[in-house]
Amino acid sequence: MTDFVERKAYYAEAPVALIIGCGDLGMGCARALGQRHPLLIVDVDGDRLDRAVEMLRNEGHTVSGHKCDITDPQQTKALGAALSKGPGVRVLAHVAAVGPRIKDWRRMMAINLIGPHLVAQAAHPSMVRGAAAILVSSLGGYMCAPDQRRDAVLDEPLKPGFFDAMLEVLGGVEPTLPETYNYSKRALIRLAEKLAIAWGKDEVRVLSLSPGMLHTSMGRLDGALTPGRNEKVVQIPLGRQGTIVEAAAVLAFLASDAASFVNGIDVPVDGGHRAVNTANGRLYGGKQPG
Ligand SMILES: NC(=O)c1ccc[n+]([C@@H]2O[C@H](COP(=O)([O-])OP(=O)(O)OC[C@H]3O[C@@H](n4cnc5c(N)ncnc54)[C@H](O)[C@@H]3O)[C@@H](O)[C@H]2O)c1
C-alpha cells in the first residue's frame, strides 16, 4: 500500500518533545507539543504506550514510544543512550506520577521523585540549546510546612540510604500517602529551581508547573481517596476543576520560545485555589488543605 504521506514533514527530524507518562495529562501535553515537535513518549506500561503511539500517529503526529520504568537506573540509562543517538531533546515534559492509590509510600516516592531525577540525568546531555524542561508538580507541593532537614534529604533522593534518612527526619514515623505526595511534589519544585541554575549555562530552561484540581482519571480516582474533595471544588475561585487542555496549554507555552526568559519558577495552574488557601492560612502546613 502506498503511504498517503510520501514526503516527511520538515519538523519530523527536528529535536523531540520527550513526554514522560502517557496518562490523561501526558496525552494532553503530547497533543499540545506535537503541533510543533516530533514526539517521543515514555511509559512503564507497554500496552498503554502502544495505544498512545497509535492514537497520536493516527491523529497526524510524528511519534515514537520508549518503554521505561523511570525508577530503574538501568532503564533510564538505556533511555539516555537512545536519546543520545537521536536528534536531541527540545522539550522534556515530565508528567508521570502516582497518587494515593499506589498504597506504598516508598514506591510513590520512587515514581514521583527518584524517577524525575533519573530522567533529568538521562535527558540532560541530549537537550539542545533553547530547550526547556517542565516538571509537573502539584498544588500539594505548597501544603507541607518547610523543614530544612527534610528538604535536604528530599533534595538528594539518589543518595544511598535515602528512605532510611527520610524516616529519620520524620522521627521514625512512616509518612501517610498524602504527606508523601506533597513532599515529593515540593521536592520537584525545588528540583526545577536547582536544575534551572545548573543548566542555564547550556541555555536550557527548567520550570515546574503545579496543577490544582484537574478533571482527569487521577483527579477522579485518587481524589476519591481524599475526603471532601468535591466540597473543595467550590472553594476554587473559578468554581470548577481545570481541564487537561488548560493545563497542557500552559505547559506548551512555558516550553515555547514565547517564554524564553521564564526560568526556574513554579507556575500554578489552579483556578486561584492557591490564592484562596493563602488567604485562609492553609498553605505550608497551616490548616488542612482546602
Ligand atoms: N489530576 C489532578 O487533579 C492533578 C492535580 C495536581 C497535580 N497533578 C499531576 O499531574 C500529573 C497527572 O498526569 P496524568 O493525568 O497523565 O496521570 P495518569 O495517572 O493518567 O498517568 C500517569 C502515567 O504515568 C505512568 N507511570 C507510572 N509509573 C511509572 C514509572 N515507574 N515509569 C514510567 N511511567 C510510569 C503510568 O503508566 C501512567 O501512564 C501528575 O504528575 C500529577 O501529580 C494532577
JSON list of C-alpha atoms in Angstrom, two decimals, residues 81-271:
[
{"chain": "A", "resi": 81, "resn": "ALA", "atom": "CA", "xyz": [21.60, 6.13, 25.38]},
{"chain": "A", "resi": 82, "resn": "ALA", "atom": "CA", "xyz": [18.64, 6.04, 22.96]},
{"chain": "A", "resi": 83, "resn": "LEU", "atom": "CA", "xyz": [18.27, 9.82, 23.22]},
{"chain": "A", "resi": 84, "resn": "SER", "atom": "CA", "xyz": [21.96, 10.37, 22.52]},
{"chain": "A", "resi": 85, "resn": "LYS", "atom": "CA", "xyz": [21.53, 8.64, 19.15]},
{"chain": "A", "resi": 86, "resn": "GLY", "atom": "CA", "xyz": [18.55, 10.81, 18.18]},
{"chain": "A", "resi": 87, "resn": "PRO", "atom": "CA", "xyz": [18.09, 14.42, 17.02]},
{"chain": "A", "resi": 88, "resn": "GLY", "atom": "CA", "xyz": [18.22, 15.88, 20.56]},
{"chain": "A", "resi": 89, "resn": "VAL", "atom": "CA", "xyz": [15.56, 16.93, 23.04]},
{"chain": "A", "resi": 90, "resn": "ARG", "atom": "CA", "xyz": [13.81, 20.31, 22.63]},
{"chain": "A", "resi": 91, "resn": "VAL", "atom": "CA", "xyz": [11.24, 19.80, 25.39]},
{"chain": "A", "resi": 92, "resn": "LEU", "atom": "CA", "xyz": [11.15, 17.50, 28.39]},
{"chain": "A", "resi": 93, "resn": "ALA", "atom": "CA", "xyz": [7.65, 17.29, 29.84]},
{"chain": "A", "resi": 94, "resn": "HIS", "atom": "CA", "xyz": [7.86, 15.14, 32.96]},
{"chain": "A", "resi": 95, "resn": "VAL", "atom": "CA", "xyz": [4.25, 14.29, 33.74]},
{"chain": "A", "resi": 96, "resn": "ALA", "atom": "CA", "xyz": [4.23, 10.76, 35.22]},
{"chain": "A", "resi": 97, "resn": "ALA", "atom": "CA", "xyz": [3.38, 10.47, 38.91]},
{"chain": "A", "resi": 98, "resn": "VAL", "atom": "CA", "xyz": [1.13, 8.41, 41.15]},
{"chain": "A", "resi": 99, "resn": "GLY", "atom": "CA", "xyz": [-1.39, 9.35, 43.83]},
{"chain": "A", "resi": 100, "resn": "PRO", "atom": "CA", "xyz": [-2.52, 7.53, 46.99]},
{"chain": "A", "resi": 101, "resn": "ARG", "atom": "CA", "xyz": [-3.94, 4.58, 45.01]},
{"chain": "A", "resi": 102, "resn": "ILE", "atom": "CA", "xyz": [-0.41, 3.15, 44.94]},
{"chain": "A", "resi": 103, "resn": "LYS", "atom": "CA", "xyz": [-0.71, 2.47, 48.69]},
{"chain": "A", "resi": 104, "resn": "ASP", "atom": "CA", "xyz": [3.05, 2.26, 49.26]},
{"chain": "A", "resi": 105, "resn": "TRP", "atom": "CA", "xyz": [4.86, 5.48, 50.27]},
{"chain": "A", "resi": 106, "resn": "ARG", "atom": "CA", "xyz": [8.28, 4.22, 49.16]},
{"chain": "A", "resi": 107, "resn": "ARG", "atom": "CA", "xyz": [7.02, 3.30, 45.70]},
{"chain": "A", "resi": 108, "resn": "MET", "atom": "CA", "xyz": [5.22, 6.64, 45.44]},
{"chain": "A", "resi": 109, "resn": "MET", "atom": "CA", "xyz": [8.40, 8.49, 46.38]},
{"chain": "A", "resi": 110, "resn": "ALA", "atom": "CA", "xyz": [10.36, 6.42, 43.87]},
{"chain": "A", "resi": 111, "resn": "ILE", "atom": "CA", "xyz": [7.99, 7.24, 40.99]},
{"chain": "A", "resi": 112, "resn": "ASN", "atom": "CA", "xyz": [7.27, 10.88, 41.90]},
{"chain": "A", "resi": 113, "resn": "LEU", "atom": "CA", "xyz": [10.79, 11.97, 42.89]},
{"chain": "A", "resi": 114, "resn": "ILE", "atom": "CA", "xyz": [13.55, 9.43, 42.17]},
{"chain": "A", "resi": 115, "resn": "GLY", "atom": "CA", "xyz": [12.15, 8.95, 38.64]},
{"chain": "A", "resi": 116, "resn": "PRO", "atom": "CA", "xyz": [12.33, 12.66, 37.70]},
{"chain": "A", "resi": 117, "resn": "HIS", "atom": "CA", "xyz": [15.93, 12.81, 38.99]},
{"chain": "A", "resi": 118, "resn": "LEU", "atom": "CA", "xyz": [16.94, 9.79, 36.90]},
{"chain": "A", "resi": 119, "resn": "VAL", "atom": "CA", "xyz": [15.12, 11.09, 33.81]},
{"chain": "A", "resi": 120, "resn": "ALA", "atom": "CA", "xyz": [16.78, 14.51, 34.20]},
{"chain": "A", "resi": 121, "resn": "GLN", "atom": "CA", "xyz": [20.19, 12.82, 34.34]},
{"chain": "A", "resi": 122, "resn": "ALA", "atom": "CA", "xyz": [19.37, 10.75, 31.24]},
{"chain": "A", "resi": 123, "resn": "ALA", "atom": "CA", "xyz": [17.91, 13.60, 29.17]},
{"chain": "A", "resi": 124, "resn": "HIS", "atom": "CA", "xyz": [20.26, 16.47, 30.03]},
{"chain": "A", "resi": 125, "resn": "PRO", "atom": "CA", "xyz": [23.16, 15.51, 27.73]},
{"chain": "A", "resi": 126, "resn": "SER", "atom": "CA", "xyz": [20.76, 15.41, 24.75]},
{"chain": "A", "resi": 127, "resn": "MET", "atom": "CA", "xyz": [18.98, 18.70, 25.45]},
{"chain": "A", "resi": 128, "resn": "VAL", "atom": "CA", "xyz": [19.66, 21.23, 22.71]},
{"chain": "A", "resi": 129, "resn": "ARG", "atom": "CA", "xyz": [20.25, 24.97, 23.19]},
{"chain": "A", "resi": 130, "resn": "GLY", "atom": "CA", "xyz": [16.91, 26.66, 23.76]},
{"chain": "A", "resi": 131, "resn": "ALA", "atom": "CA", "xyz": [15.37, 23.51, 25.22]},
{"chain": "A", "resi": 132, "resn": "ALA", "atom": "CA", "xyz": [13.01, 23.59, 28.19]},
{"chain": "A", "resi": 133, "resn": "ALA", "atom": "CA", "xyz": [12.20, 21.02, 30.86]},
{"chain": "A", "resi": 134, "resn": "ILE", "atom": "CA", "xyz": [8.84, 21.30, 32.59]},
{"chain": "A", "resi": 135, "resn": "LEU", "atom": "CA", "xyz": [8.33, 19.13, 35.67]},
{"chain": "A", "resi": 136, "resn": "VAL", "atom": "CA", "xyz": [4.69, 18.62, 36.55]},
{"chain": "A", "resi": 137, "resn": "SER", "atom": "CA", "xyz": [4.32, 19.14, 40.29]},
{"chain": "A", "resi": 138, "resn": "SER", "atom": "CA", "xyz": [1.10, 19.91, 42.18]},
{"chain": "A", "resi": 139, "resn": "LEU", "atom": "CA", "xyz": [-0.62, 22.41, 44.42]},
{"chain": "A", "resi": 140, "resn": "GLY", "atom": "CA", "xyz": [0.08, 19.72, 47.05]},
{"chain": "A", "resi": 141, "resn": "GLY", "atom": "CA", "xyz": [3.70, 20.86, 46.92]},
{"chain": "A", "resi": 142, "resn": "TYR", "atom": "CA", "xyz": [2.63, 24.03, 48.74]},
{"chain": "A", "resi": 143, "resn": "MET", "atom": "CA", "xyz": [0.80, 22.22, 51.50]},
{"chain": "A", "resi": 144, "resn": "CYS", "atom": "CA", "xyz": [3.61, 20.90, 53.70]},
{"chain": "A", "resi": 145, "resn": "ALA", "atom": "CA", "xyz": [5.49, 23.06, 56.16]},
{"chain": "A", "resi": 146, "resn": "PRO", "atom": "CA", "xyz": [9.04, 23.85, 55.05]},
{"chain": "A", "resi": 147, "resn": "ASP", "atom": "CA", "xyz": [11.56, 21.87, 57.08]},
{"chain": "A", "resi": 148, "resn": "GLN", "atom": "CA", "xyz": [15.25, 22.35, 56.36]},
{"chain": "A", "resi": 149, "resn": "ARG", "atom": "CA", "xyz": [16.33, 18.84, 57.36]},
{"chain": "A", "resi": 150, "resn": "ARG", "atom": "CA", "xyz": [13.53, 17.14, 55.45]},
{"chain": "A", "resi": 151, "resn": "ASP", "atom": "CA", "xyz": [14.12, 19.34, 52.40]},
{"chain": "A", "resi": 152, "resn": "ALA", "atom": "CA", "xyz": [17.84, 18.49, 52.48]},
{"chain": "A", "resi": 153, "resn": "VAL", "atom": "CA", "xyz": [17.06, 14.75, 52.40]},
{"chain": "A", "resi": 154, "resn": "LEU", "atom": "CA", "xyz": [14.41, 15.17, 49.68]},
{"chain": "A", "resi": 155, "resn": "ASP", "atom": "CA", "xyz": [16.86, 17.19, 47.58]},
{"chain": "A", "resi": 156, "resn": "GLU", "atom": "CA", "xyz": [19.08, 14.11, 47.16]},
{"chain": "A", "resi": 157, "resn": "PRO", "atom": "CA", "xyz": [16.85, 11.07, 46.67]},
{"chain": "A", "resi": 158, "resn": "LEU", "atom": "CA", "xyz": [19.53, 9.20, 44.68]},
{"chain": "A", "resi": 159, "resn": "LYS", "atom": "CA", "xyz": [21.83, 9.09, 47.72]},
{"chain": "A", "resi": 160, "resn": "PRO", "atom": "CA", "xyz": [22.22, 5.59, 49.20]},
{"chain": "A", "resi": 161, "resn": "GLY", "atom": "CA", "xyz": [20.06, 5.22, 52.31]},
{"chain": "A", "resi": 162, "resn": "PHE", "atom": "CA", "xyz": [17.50, 7.81, 51.14]},
{"chain": "A", "resi": 163, "resn": "PHE", "atom": "CA", "xyz": [14.48, 6.04, 52.63]},
{"chain": "A", "resi": 164, "resn": "ASP", "atom": "CA", "xyz": [16.20, 5.48, 55.99]},
{"chain": "A", "resi": 165, "resn": "ALA", "atom": "CA", "xyz": [17.21, 9.15, 56.03]},
{"chain": "A", "resi": 166, "resn": "MET", "atom": "CA", "xyz": [13.59, 10.11, 55.30]},
{"chain": "A", "resi": 167, "resn": "LEU", "atom": "CA", "xyz": [12.35, 8.01, 58.20]},
{"chain": "A", "resi": 168, "resn": "GLU", "atom": "CA", "xyz": [14.97, 9.55, 60.47]},
{"chain": "A", "resi": 169, "resn": "VAL", "atom": "CA", "xyz": [13.93, 13.15, 59.69]},
{"chain": "A", "resi": 170, "resn": "LEU", "atom": "CA", "xyz": [10.31, 12.12, 60.18]},
{"chain": "A", "resi": 171, "resn": "GLY", "atom": "CA", "xyz": [11.11, 10.87, 63.68]},
{"chain": "A", "resi": 172, "resn": "GLY", "atom": "CA", "xyz": [10.78, 7.20, 62.70]},
{"chain": "A", "resi": 173, "resn": "VAL", "atom": "CA", "xyz": [7.12, 7.61, 61.69]},
{"chain": "A", "resi": 174, "resn": "GLU", "atom": "CA", "xyz": [6.20, 6.50, 58.16]},
{"chain": "A", "resi": 175, "resn": "PRO", "atom": "CA", "xyz": [4.57, 9.35, 56.21]},
{"chain": "A", "resi": 176, "resn": "THR", "atom": "CA", "xyz": [0.95, 8.99, 55.11]},
{"chain": "A", "resi": 177, "resn": "LEU", "atom": "CA", "xyz": [0.33, 8.74, 51.36]},
{"chain": "A", "resi": 178, "resn": "PRO", "atom": "CA", "xyz": [-0.99, 12.34, 51.06]},
{"chain": "A", "resi": 179, "resn": "GLU", "atom": "CA", "xyz": [2.06, 13.55, 53.02]},
{"chain": "A", "resi": 180, "resn": "THR", "atom": "CA", "xyz": [4.37, 11.56, 50.75]},
{"chain": "A", "resi": 181, "resn": "TYR", "atom": "CA", "xyz": [2.66, 13.02, 47.67]},
{"chain": "A", "resi": 182, "resn": "ASN", "atom": "CA", "xyz": [3.04, 16.58, 48.99]},
{"chain": "A", "resi": 183, "resn": "TYR", "atom": "CA", "xyz": [6.69, 16.03, 50.00]},
{"chain": "A", "resi": 184, "resn": "SER", "atom": "CA", "xyz": [7.52, 14.59, 46.58]},
{"chain": "A", "resi": 185, "resn": "LYS", "atom": "CA", "xyz": [5.82, 17.49, 44.79]},
{"chain": "A", "resi": 186, "resn": "ARG", "atom": "CA", "xyz": [7.51, 20.12, 46.99]},
{"chain": "A", "resi": 187, "resn": "ALA", "atom": "CA", "xyz": [10.84, 18.45, 46.22]},
{"chain": "A", "resi": 188, "resn": "LEU", "atom": "CA", "xyz": [10.05, 18.55, 42.50]},
{"chain": "A", "resi": 189, "resn": "ILE", "atom": "CA", "xyz": [9.53, 22.32, 42.62]},
{"chain": "A", "resi": 190, "resn": "ARG", "atom": "CA", "xyz": [12.90, 22.58, 44.37]},
{"chain": "A", "resi": 191, "resn": "LEU", "atom": "CA", "xyz": [14.50, 20.28, 41.78]},
{"chain": "A", "resi": 192, "resn": "ALA", "atom": "CA", "xyz": [13.30, 22.53, 38.94]},
{"chain": "A", "resi": 193, "resn": "GLU", "atom": "CA", "xyz": [14.87, 25.54, 40.68]},
{"chain": "A", "resi": 194, "resn": "LYS", "atom": "CA", "xyz": [18.19, 23.75, 41.16]},
{"chain": "A", "resi": 195, "resn": "LEU", "atom": "CA", "xyz": [18.29, 22.41, 37.58]},
{"chain": "A", "resi": 196, "resn": "ALA", "atom": "CA", "xyz": [17.45, 25.87, 36.22]},
{"chain": "A", "resi": 197, "resn": "ILE", "atom": "CA", "xyz": [20.61, 27.14, 37.91]},
{"chain": "A", "resi": 198, "resn": "ALA", "atom": "CA", "xyz": [22.75, 24.20, 36.82]},
{"chain": "A", "resi": 199, "resn": "TRP", "atom": "CA", "xyz": [21.53, 24.00, 33.21]},
{"chain": "A", "resi": 200, "resn": "GLY", "atom": "CA", "xyz": [21.29, 27.72, 32.45]},
{"chain": "A", "resi": 201, "resn": "LYS", "atom": "CA", "xyz": [24.84, 27.74, 31.08]},
{"chain": "A", "resi": 202, "resn": "ASP", "atom": "CA", "xyz": [23.63, 25.31, 28.37]},
{"chain": "A", "resi": 203, "resn": "GLU", "atom": "CA", "xyz": [20.73, 27.68, 27.59]},
{"chain": "A", "resi": 204, "resn": "VAL", "atom": "CA", "xyz": [18.27, 25.11, 28.83]},
{"chain": "A", "resi": 205, "resn": "ARG", "atom": "CA", "xyz": [15.38, 26.39, 30.95]},
{"chain": "A", "resi": 206, "resn": "VAL", "atom": "CA", "xyz": [13.75, 24.38, 33.74]},
{"chain": "A", "resi": 207, "resn": "LEU", "atom": "CA", "xyz": [10.38, 25.10, 35.33]},
{"chain": "A", "resi": 208, "resn": "SER", "atom": "CA", "xyz": [7.75, 23.32, 37.31]},
{"chain": "A", "resi": 209, "resn": "LEU", "atom": "CA", "xyz": [4.02, 23.51, 36.76]},
{"chain": "A", "resi": 210, "resn": "SER", "atom": "CA", "xyz": [1.62, 22.93, 39.62]},
{"chain": "A", "resi": 211, "resn": "PRO", "atom": "CA", "xyz": [-1.91, 21.94, 38.69]},
{"chain": "A", "resi": 212, "resn": "GLY", "atom": "CA", "xyz": [-4.65, 22.32, 41.24]},
{"chain": "A", "resi": 213, "resn": "MET", "atom": "CA", "xyz": [-7.70, 20.11, 40.89]},
{"chain": "A", "resi": 214, "resn": "LEU", "atom": "CA", "xyz": [-7.94, 18.77, 37.36]},
{"chain": "A", "resi": 215, "resn": "HIS", "atom": "CA", "xyz": [-10.72, 16.73, 35.80]},
{"chain": "A", "resi": 216, "resn": "THR", "atom": "CA", "xyz": [-8.58, 13.69, 34.95]},
{"chain": "A", "resi": 217, "resn": "SER", "atom": "CA", "xyz": [-8.60, 9.97, 35.82]},
{"chain": "A", "resi": 218, "resn": "MET", "atom": "CA", "xyz": [-6.00, 10.65, 38.50]},
{"chain": "A", "resi": 219, "resn": "GLY", "atom": "CA", "xyz": [-8.09, 13.50, 39.91]},
{"chain": "A", "resi": 220, "resn": "ARG", "atom": "CA", "xyz": [-11.20, 11.32, 39.98]},
{"chain": "A", "resi": 221, "resn": "LEU", "atom": "CA", "xyz": [-9.68, 8.06, 41.23]},
{"chain": "A", "resi": 222, "resn": "ASP", "atom": "CA", "xyz": [-7.04, 9.35, 43.64]},
{"chain": "A", "resi": 223, "resn": "GLY", "atom": "CA", "xyz": [-9.23, 12.29, 44.57]},
{"chain": "A", "resi": 224, "resn": "ALA", "atom": "CA", "xyz": [-11.93, 9.80, 45.66]},
{"chain": "A", "resi": 225, "resn": "LEU", "atom": "CA", "xyz": [-9.49, 8.79, 48.43]},
{"chain": "A", "resi": 226, "resn": "THR", "atom": "CA", "xyz": [-9.27, 12.39, 49.64]},
{"chain": "A", "resi": 227, "resn": "PRO", "atom": "CA", "xyz": [-12.15, 13.20, 51.99]},
{"chain": "A", "resi": 228, "resn": "GLY", "atom": "CA", "xyz": [-14.21, 16.23, 50.99]},
{"chain": "A", "resi": 229, "resn": "ARG", "atom": "CA", "xyz": [-12.69, 16.61, 47.52]},
{"chain": "A", "resi": 230, "resn": "ASN", "atom": "CA", "xyz": [-15.98, 17.68, 45.95]},
{"chain": "A", "resi": 231, "resn": "GLU", "atom": "CA", "xyz": [-16.58, 20.29, 48.63]},
{"chain": "A", "resi": 232, "resn": "LYS", "atom": "CA", "xyz": [-13.13, 21.70, 47.88]},
{"chain": "A", "resi": 233, "resn": "VAL", "atom": "CA", "xyz": [-14.05, 22.40, 44.27]},
{"chain": "A", "resi": 234, "resn": "VAL", "atom": "CA", "xyz": [-16.49, 25.12, 45.33]},
{"chain": "A", "resi": 235, "resn": "GLN", "atom": "CA", "xyz": [-13.66, 26.89, 47.18]},
{"chain": "A", "resi": 236, "resn": "ILE", "atom": "CA", "xyz": [-11.76, 27.38, 43.92]},
{"chain": "A", "resi": 237, "resn": "PRO", "atom": "CA", "xyz": [-12.38, 30.99, 42.89]},
{"chain": "A", "resi": 238, "resn": "LEU", "atom": "CA", "xyz": [-13.37, 29.89, 39.39]},
{"chain": "A", "resi": 239, "resn": "GLY", "atom": "CA", "xyz": [-15.78, 27.39, 40.98]},
{"chain": "A", "resi": 240, "resn": "ARG", "atom": "CA", "xyz": [-14.71, 24.39, 38.93]},
{"chain": "A", "resi": 241, "resn": "GLN", "atom": "CA", "xyz": [-11.90, 21.94, 38.24]},
{"chain": "A", "resi": 242, "resn": "GLY", "atom": "CA", "xyz": [-9.39, 22.60, 35.48]},
{"chain": "A", "resi": 243, "resn": "THR", "atom": "CA", "xyz": [-9.19, 20.59, 32.28]},
{"chain": "A", "resi": 244, "resn": "ILE", "atom": "CA", "xyz": [-6.39, 18.65, 30.65]},
{"chain": "A", "resi": 245, "resn": "VAL", "atom": "CA", "xyz": [-6.40, 21.11, 27.75]},
{"chain": "A", "resi": 246, "resn": "GLU", "atom": "CA", "xyz": [-6.00, 24.09, 30.09]},
{"chain": "A", "resi": 247, "resn": "ALA", "atom": "CA", "xyz": [-3.01, 22.59, 31.92]},
{"chain": "A", "resi": 248, "resn": "ALA", "atom": "CA", "xyz": [-1.34, 21.31, 28.73]},
{"chain": "A", "resi": 249, "resn": "ALA", "atom": "CA", "xyz": [-1.71, 24.72, 27.04]},
{"chain": "A", "resi": 250, "resn": "VAL", "atom": "CA", "xyz": [0.25, 26.39, 29.85]},
{"chain": "A", "resi": 251, "resn": "LEU", "atom": "CA", "xyz": [2.91, 23.68, 29.71]},
{"chain": "A", "resi": 252, "resn": "ALA", "atom": "CA", "xyz": [3.26, 24.14, 25.93]},
{"chain": "A", "resi": 253, "resn": "PHE", "atom": "CA", "xyz": [3.54, 27.92, 26.37]},
{"chain": "A", "resi": 254, "resn": "LEU", "atom": "CA", "xyz": [6.25, 27.55, 29.03]},
{"chain": "A", "resi": 255, "resn": "ALA", "atom": "CA", "xyz": [8.12, 25.15, 26.75]},
{"chain": "A", "resi": 256, "resn": "SER", "atom": "CA", "xyz": [7.94, 27.53, 23.79]},
{"chain": "A", "resi": 257, "resn": "ASP", "atom": "CA", "xyz": [10.21, 30.40, 22.77]},
{"chain": "A", "resi": 258, "resn": "ALA", "atom": "CA", "xyz": [7.42, 32.79, 23.77]},
{"chain": "A", "resi": 259, "resn": "ALA", "atom": "CA", "xyz": [8.55, 32.02, 27.34]},
{"chain": "A", "resi": 260, "resn": "SER", "atom": "CA", "xyz": [12.28, 32.13, 26.55]},
{"chain": "A", "resi": 261, "resn": "PHE", "atom": "CA", "xyz": [13.17, 34.27, 29.61]},
{"chain": "A", "resi": 262, "resn": "VAL", "atom": "CA", "xyz": [10.92, 32.44, 32.07]},
{"chain": "A", "resi": 263, "resn": "ASN", "atom": "CA", "xyz": [13.12, 30.13, 34.08]},
{"chain": "A", "resi": 264, "resn": "GLY", "atom": "CA", "xyz": [13.45, 28.48, 37.49]},
{"chain": "A", "resi": 265, "resn": "ILE", "atom": "CA", "xyz": [9.93, 29.21, 38.74]},
{"chain": "A", "resi": 266, "resn": "ASP", "atom": "CA", "xyz": [6.82, 27.23, 39.57]},
{"chain": "A", "resi": 267, "resn": "VAL", "atom": "CA", "xyz": [3.65, 28.09, 37.68]},
{"chain": "A", "resi": 268, "resn": "PRO", "atom": "CA", "xyz": [0.42, 27.13, 39.44]},
{"chain": "A", "resi": 269, "resn": "VAL", "atom": "CA", "xyz": [-2.49, 26.27, 37.13]},
{"chain": "A", "resi": 270, "resn": "ASP", "atom": "CA", "xyz": [-5.22, 26.03, 39.71]},
{"chain": "A", "resi": 271, "resn": "GLY", "atom": "CA", "xyz": [-8.08, 28.45, 39.04]}
]
